[in-house]
Structures are given as C-alpha cells and as structure tokens.
C-alpha atoms as a PDB file:
ATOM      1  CA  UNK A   1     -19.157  14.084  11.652  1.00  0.00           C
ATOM      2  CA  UNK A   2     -15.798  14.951  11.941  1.00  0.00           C
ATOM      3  CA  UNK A   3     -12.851  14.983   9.004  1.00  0.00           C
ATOM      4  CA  UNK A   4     -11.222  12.095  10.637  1.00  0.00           C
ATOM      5  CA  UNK A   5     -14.389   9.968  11.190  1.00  0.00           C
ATOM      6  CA  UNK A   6     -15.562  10.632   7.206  1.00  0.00           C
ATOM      7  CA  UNK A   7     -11.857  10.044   5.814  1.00  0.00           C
ATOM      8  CA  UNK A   8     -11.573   6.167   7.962  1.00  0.00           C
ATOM      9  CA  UNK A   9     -15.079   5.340   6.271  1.00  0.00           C
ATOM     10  CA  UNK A  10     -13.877   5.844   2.938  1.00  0.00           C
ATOM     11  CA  UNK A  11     -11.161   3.163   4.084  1.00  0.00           C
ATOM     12  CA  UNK A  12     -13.742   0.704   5.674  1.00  0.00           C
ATOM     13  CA  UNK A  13     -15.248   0.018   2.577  1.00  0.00           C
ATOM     14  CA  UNK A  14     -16.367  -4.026   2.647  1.00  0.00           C
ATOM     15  CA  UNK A  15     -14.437  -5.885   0.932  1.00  0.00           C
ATOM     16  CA  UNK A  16     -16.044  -7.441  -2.641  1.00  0.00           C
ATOM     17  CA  UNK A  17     -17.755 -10.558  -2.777  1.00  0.00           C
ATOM     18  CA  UNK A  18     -15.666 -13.644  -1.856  1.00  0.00           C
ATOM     19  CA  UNK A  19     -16.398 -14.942  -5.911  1.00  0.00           C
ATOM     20  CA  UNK A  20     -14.362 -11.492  -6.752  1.00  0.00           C
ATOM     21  CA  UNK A  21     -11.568 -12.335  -8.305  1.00  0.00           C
ATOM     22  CA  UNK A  22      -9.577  -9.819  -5.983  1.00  0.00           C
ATOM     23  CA  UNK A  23     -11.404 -10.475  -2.865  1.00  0.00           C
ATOM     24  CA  UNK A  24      -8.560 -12.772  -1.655  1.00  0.00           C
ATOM     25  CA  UNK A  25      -5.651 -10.726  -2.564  1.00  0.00           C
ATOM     26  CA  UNK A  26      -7.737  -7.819  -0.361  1.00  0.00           C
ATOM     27  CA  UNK A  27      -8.280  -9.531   2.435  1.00  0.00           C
ATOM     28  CA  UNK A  28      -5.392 -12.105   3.055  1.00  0.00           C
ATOM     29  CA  UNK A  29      -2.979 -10.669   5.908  1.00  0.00           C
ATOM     30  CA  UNK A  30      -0.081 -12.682   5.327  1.00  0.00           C
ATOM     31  CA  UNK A  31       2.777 -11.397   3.048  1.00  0.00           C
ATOM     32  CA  UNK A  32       1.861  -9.674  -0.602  1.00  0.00           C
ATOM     33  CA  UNK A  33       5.370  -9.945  -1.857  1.00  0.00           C
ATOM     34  CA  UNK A  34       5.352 -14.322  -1.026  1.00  0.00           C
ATOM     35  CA  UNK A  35       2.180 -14.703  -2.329  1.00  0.00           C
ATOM     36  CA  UNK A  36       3.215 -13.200  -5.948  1.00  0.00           C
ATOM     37  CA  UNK A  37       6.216 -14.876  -5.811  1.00  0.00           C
ATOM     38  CA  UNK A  38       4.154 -18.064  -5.732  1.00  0.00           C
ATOM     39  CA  UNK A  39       2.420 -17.081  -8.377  1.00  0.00           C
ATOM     40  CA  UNK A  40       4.715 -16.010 -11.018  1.00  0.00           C
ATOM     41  CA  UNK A  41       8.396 -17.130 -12.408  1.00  0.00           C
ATOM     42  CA  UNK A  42       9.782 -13.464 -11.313  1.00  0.00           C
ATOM     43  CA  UNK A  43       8.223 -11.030  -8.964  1.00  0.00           C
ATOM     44  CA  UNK A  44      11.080  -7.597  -9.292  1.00  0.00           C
ATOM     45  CA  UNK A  45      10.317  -4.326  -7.544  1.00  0.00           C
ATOM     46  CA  UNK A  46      10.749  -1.369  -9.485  1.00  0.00           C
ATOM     47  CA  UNK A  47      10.912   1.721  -7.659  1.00  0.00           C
ATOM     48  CA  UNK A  48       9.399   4.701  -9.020  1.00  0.00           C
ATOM     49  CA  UNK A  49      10.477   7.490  -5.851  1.00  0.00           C
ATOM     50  CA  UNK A  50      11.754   7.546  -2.702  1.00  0.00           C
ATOM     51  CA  UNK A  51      11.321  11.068  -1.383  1.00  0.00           C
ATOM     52  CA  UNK A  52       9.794  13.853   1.133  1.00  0.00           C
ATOM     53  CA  UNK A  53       6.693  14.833   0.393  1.00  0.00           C
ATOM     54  CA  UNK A  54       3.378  16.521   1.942  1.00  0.00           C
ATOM     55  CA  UNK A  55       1.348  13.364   3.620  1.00  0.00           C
ATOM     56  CA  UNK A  56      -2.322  12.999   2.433  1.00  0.00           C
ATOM     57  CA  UNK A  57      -4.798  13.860   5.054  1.00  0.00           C
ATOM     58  CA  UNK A  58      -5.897  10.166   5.596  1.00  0.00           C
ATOM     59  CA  UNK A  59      -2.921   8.944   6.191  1.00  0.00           C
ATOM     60  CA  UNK A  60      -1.357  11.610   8.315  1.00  0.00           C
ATOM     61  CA  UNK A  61      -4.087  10.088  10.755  1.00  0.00           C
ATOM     62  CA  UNK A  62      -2.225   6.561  10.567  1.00  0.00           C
ATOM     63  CA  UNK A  63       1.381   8.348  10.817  1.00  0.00           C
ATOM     64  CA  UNK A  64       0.466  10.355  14.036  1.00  0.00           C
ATOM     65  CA  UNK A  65       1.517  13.243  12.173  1.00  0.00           C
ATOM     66  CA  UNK A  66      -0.181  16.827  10.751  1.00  0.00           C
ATOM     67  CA  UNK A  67      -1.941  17.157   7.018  1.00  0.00           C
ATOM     68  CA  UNK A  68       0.672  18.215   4.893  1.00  0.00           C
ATOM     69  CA  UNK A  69       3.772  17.545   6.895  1.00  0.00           C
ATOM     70  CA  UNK A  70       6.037  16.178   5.018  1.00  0.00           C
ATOM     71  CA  UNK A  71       7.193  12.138   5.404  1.00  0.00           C
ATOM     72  CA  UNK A  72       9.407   9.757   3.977  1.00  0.00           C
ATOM     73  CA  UNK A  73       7.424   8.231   0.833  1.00  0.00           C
ATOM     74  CA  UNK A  74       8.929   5.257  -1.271  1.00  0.00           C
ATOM     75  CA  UNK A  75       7.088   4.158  -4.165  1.00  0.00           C
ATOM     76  CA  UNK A  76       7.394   0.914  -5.963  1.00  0.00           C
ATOM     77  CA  UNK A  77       5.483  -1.280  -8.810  1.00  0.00           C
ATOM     78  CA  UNK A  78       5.767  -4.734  -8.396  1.00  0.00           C
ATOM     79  CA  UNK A  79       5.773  -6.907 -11.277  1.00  0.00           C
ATOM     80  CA  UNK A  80       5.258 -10.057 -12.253  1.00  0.00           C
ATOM     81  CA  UNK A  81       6.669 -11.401 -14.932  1.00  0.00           C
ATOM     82  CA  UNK A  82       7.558  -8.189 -16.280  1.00  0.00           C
ATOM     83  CA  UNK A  83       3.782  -6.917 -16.116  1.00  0.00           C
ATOM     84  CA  UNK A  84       2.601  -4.592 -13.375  1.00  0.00           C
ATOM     85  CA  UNK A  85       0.488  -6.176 -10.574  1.00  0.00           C
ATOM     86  CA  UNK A  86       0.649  -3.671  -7.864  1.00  0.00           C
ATOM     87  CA  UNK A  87       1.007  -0.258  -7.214  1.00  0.00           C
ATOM     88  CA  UNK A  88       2.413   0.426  -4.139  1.00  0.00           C
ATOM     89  CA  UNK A  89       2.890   3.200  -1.913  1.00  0.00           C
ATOM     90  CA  UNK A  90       4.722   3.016   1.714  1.00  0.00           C
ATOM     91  CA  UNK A  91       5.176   6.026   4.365  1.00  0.00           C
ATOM     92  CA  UNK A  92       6.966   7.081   7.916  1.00  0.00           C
ATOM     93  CA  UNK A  93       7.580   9.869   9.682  1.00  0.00           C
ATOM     94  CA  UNK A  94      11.083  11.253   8.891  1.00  0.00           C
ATOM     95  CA  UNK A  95      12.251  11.343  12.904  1.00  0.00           C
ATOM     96  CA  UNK A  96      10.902   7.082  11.866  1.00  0.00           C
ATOM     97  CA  UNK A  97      13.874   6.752   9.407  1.00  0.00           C
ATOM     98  CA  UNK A  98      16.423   7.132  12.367  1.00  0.00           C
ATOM     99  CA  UNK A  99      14.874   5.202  15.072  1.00  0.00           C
ATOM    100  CA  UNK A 100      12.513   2.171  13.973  1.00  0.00           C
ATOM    101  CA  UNK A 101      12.701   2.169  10.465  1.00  0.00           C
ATOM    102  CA  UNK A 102      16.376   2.352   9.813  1.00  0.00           C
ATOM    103  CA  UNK A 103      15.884  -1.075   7.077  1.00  0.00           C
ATOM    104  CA  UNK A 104      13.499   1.526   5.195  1.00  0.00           C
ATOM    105  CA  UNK A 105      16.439   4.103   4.206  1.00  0.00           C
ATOM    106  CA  UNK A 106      18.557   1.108   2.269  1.00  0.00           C
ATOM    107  CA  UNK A 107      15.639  -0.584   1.000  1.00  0.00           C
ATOM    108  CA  UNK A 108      16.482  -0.279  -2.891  1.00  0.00           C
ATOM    109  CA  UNK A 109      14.535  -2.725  -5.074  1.00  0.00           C
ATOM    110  CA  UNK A 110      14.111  -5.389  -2.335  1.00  0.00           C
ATOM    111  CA  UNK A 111      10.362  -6.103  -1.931  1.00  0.00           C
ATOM    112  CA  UNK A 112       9.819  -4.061   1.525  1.00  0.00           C
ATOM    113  CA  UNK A 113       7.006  -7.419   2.686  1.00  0.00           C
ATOM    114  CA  UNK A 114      10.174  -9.517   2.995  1.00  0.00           C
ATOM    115  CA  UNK A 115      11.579  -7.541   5.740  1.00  0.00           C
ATOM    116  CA  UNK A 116       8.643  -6.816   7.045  1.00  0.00           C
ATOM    117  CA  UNK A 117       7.111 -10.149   7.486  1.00  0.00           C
ATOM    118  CA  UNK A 118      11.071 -12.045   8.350  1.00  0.00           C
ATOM    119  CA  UNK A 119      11.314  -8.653  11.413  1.00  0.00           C
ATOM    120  CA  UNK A 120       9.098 -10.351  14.700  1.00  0.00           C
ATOM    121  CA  UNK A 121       9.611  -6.862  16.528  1.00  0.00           C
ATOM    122  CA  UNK A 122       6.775  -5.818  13.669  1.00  0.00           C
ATOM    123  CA  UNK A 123       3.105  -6.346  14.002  1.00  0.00           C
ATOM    124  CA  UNK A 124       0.528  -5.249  11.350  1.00  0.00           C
ATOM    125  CA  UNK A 125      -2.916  -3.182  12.437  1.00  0.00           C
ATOM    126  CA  UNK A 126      -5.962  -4.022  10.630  1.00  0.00           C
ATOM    127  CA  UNK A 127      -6.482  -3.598   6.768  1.00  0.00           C
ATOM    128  CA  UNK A 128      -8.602  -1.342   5.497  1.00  0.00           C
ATOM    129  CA  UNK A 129     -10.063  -1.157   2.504  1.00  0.00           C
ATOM    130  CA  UNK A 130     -11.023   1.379  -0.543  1.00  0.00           C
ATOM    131  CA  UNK A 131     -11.582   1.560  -4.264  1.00  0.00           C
ATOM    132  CA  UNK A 132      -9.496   4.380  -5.772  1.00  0.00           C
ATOM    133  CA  UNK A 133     -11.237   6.565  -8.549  1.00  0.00           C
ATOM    134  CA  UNK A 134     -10.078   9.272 -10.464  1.00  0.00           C
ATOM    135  CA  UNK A 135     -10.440  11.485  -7.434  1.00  0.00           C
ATOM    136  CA  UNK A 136      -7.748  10.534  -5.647  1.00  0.00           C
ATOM    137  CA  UNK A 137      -4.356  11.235  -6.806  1.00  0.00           C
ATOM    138  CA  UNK A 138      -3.295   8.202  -5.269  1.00  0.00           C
ATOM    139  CA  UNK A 139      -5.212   6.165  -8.335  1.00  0.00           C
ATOM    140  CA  UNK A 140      -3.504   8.647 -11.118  1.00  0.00           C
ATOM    141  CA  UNK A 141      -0.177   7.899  -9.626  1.00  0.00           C
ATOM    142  CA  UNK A 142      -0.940   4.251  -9.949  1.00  0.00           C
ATOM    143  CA  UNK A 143      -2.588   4.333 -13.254  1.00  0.00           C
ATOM    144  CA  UNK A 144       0.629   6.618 -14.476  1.00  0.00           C
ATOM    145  CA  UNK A 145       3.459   4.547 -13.139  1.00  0.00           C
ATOM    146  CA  UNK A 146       1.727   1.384 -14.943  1.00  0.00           C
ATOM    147  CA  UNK A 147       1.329   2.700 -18.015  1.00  0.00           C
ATOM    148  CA  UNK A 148      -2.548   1.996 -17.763  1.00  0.00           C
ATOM    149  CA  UNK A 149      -5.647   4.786 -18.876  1.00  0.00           C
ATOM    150  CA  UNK A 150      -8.696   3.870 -16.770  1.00  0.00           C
ATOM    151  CA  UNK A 151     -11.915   4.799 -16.084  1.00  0.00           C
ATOM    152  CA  UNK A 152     -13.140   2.259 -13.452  1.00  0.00           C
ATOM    153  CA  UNK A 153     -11.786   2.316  -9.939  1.00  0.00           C
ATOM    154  CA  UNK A 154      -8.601  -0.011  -8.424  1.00  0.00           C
ATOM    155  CA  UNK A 155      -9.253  -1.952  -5.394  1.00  0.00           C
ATOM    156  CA  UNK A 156      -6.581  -0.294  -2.949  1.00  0.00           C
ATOM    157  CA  UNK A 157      -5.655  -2.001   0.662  1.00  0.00           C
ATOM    158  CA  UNK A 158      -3.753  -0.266   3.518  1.00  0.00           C
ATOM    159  CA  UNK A 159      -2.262  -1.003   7.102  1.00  0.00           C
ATOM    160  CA  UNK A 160       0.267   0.382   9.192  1.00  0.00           C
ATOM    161  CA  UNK A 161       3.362  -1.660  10.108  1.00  0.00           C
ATOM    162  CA  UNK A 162       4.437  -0.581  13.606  1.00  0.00           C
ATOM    163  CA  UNK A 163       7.944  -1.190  15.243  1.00  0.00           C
ATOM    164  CA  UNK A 164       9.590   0.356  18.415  1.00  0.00           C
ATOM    165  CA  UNK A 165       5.540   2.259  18.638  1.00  0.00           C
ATOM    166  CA  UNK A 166       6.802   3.524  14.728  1.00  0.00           C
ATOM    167  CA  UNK A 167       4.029   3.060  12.624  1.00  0.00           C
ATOM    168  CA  UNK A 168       5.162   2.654   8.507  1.00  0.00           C
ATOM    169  CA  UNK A 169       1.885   2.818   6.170  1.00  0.00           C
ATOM    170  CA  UNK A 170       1.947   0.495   3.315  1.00  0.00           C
ATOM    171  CA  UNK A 171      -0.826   0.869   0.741  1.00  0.00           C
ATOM    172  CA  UNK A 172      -1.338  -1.265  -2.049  1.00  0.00           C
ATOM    173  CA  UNK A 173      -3.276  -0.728  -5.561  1.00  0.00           C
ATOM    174  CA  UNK A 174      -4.317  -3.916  -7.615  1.00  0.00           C
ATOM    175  CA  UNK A 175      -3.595  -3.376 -10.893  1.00  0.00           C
ATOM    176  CA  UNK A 176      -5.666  -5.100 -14.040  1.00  0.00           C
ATOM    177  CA  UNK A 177      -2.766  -7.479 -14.295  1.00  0.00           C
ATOM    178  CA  UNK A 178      -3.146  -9.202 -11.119  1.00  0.00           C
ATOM    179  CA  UNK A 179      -6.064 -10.917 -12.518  1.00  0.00           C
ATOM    180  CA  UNK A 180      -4.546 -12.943 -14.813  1.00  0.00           C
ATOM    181  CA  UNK A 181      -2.149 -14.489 -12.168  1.00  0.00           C
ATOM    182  CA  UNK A 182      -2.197 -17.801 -11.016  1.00  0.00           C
ATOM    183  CA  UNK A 183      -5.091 -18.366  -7.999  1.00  0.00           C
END
C-alpha cells in the first residue's frame, strides 16, 4: 500500500454515530462559521499565525504540492462566547496567494467560511474525516492554542476549497467546548 493510499484512510475514518453529540457538526457541509453564529451571542476569530511553513505530508496530497514544501498556513480559534470551539487550520500554495486566493492574504480576524461560502466561483470537495491523538502535531497545536491538556482524541474534519483549479485546505478541530453549544 502506498504512503498516499495509508495517509487518505486515516482521513476516511466514519464519522461517529448520528446520537454523537458531534456527529452533526462533522458531517454538515454547509458553512461552520453560520452555524456557530446561530448558536452563540458572539462567534470572534482569533488568529493564532499566519505564516510559511513546511506542509504535512497528508495534506501536501490535497495542495498538489511536495512533503515539506513550504505553504501559506493561517491559523485561527474560533470562539464562542469567549470559549474556544474550534481549532482551525487553513492552507494554499504560496504561487495560490497571487492568483485565486488573493481574499486569503487580507483575511485578518474575519471568519474565512464567510467568504468562502458568499464567493460562487468556490466549490468544496468532499469532507473527510479523522480523530486527532497525541500523535499528530496537528492535535498539540490545537490542544495548546486552547489552553486545554488532553488525553482523548478531537474529532478533526477537512476539505479543500478550490477556486480558479486553486485548491485552499481548511481543517477543523472540535474542541470540548463545542459541546455545550446550543443544538
């Protein structure tokens, strides 16, 4: 079996049972960021990075580009309320920045699903699914930025945003917090 056949599996992971009390925020396609704002007084984006860095080997394969090259990474939480509900994590090929993803560059503390979901030159590819353990550095990053010390694994979700044939990943951690939102 090959590298990239063994790292999609780990992201086709079914998603939990539909009395989960995450199962719908996993599997629901339409926008993140208007379904917390439904949910909460408040929903604010605080963003933790925006930077180049080396791309993960799994998502290199969603980015058309090589292990380790380095790509445009923004990192947010979003909150609710004031308490951390998501962990997100969004990435594009720098050449991306210039040519379909221009919005991405000026982006600031806007919730990133708004433009996403208002732009009809975007469609979304399927979501994918894994639960993040201590493993992955993705679930450290997530537990880190929201101030959380975990043992069990976070429910994570991921799909790549393409415009112009640009594809932007966007994954998204649940965090404990999420629960105790409003169905």
């Amino acid at each position: 079996m090959s590298n990239h056949s063994i790292s999609r599996r780990r992201w086709m992971c079914p998603p939990p049972p539909a009395v989960h009390p995450l199962h719908r925020w996993l599997t629901d396609r339409a926008s993140l960021t208007a379904r917390l704002q439904r949910r909460c007084g408040q929903l604010t984006v605080k963003v933790l990075s925006q930077q180049l860095t080396p791309v993960h080997r799994d998502e290199s394969l969603l980015l058309g580009t090589r292990p380790g090259q380095r790509v445009v990474l923004r990192e947010v939480l979003l909150l609710a309320d004031g308490n951390p509900v998501v962990y997100a994590r969004s990435l594009l090929a720098r050449h991306s920045l210039r040519r379909a993803w221009g919005v991405f560059a000026g982006i600031g503390n806007r919730p990133l699903g708004a433009a996403l979901f208002a732009d009809p030159q975007v469609w979304r590819g399927p979501l994918t699914l894994r639960r993040l353990d201590g493993r992955d550095s993705r679930y450290a990053r997530a537990c880190a930025a929201a101030g959380i010390s975990r043992r069990e694994p976070l429910w994570a979700r991921r799909s790549a945003f393409v415009r112009h044939g640009e594809p932007l990943v966007v994954c998204e951690v649940f965090l404990p917090a999420i629960r105790e939102l409003r169905r």
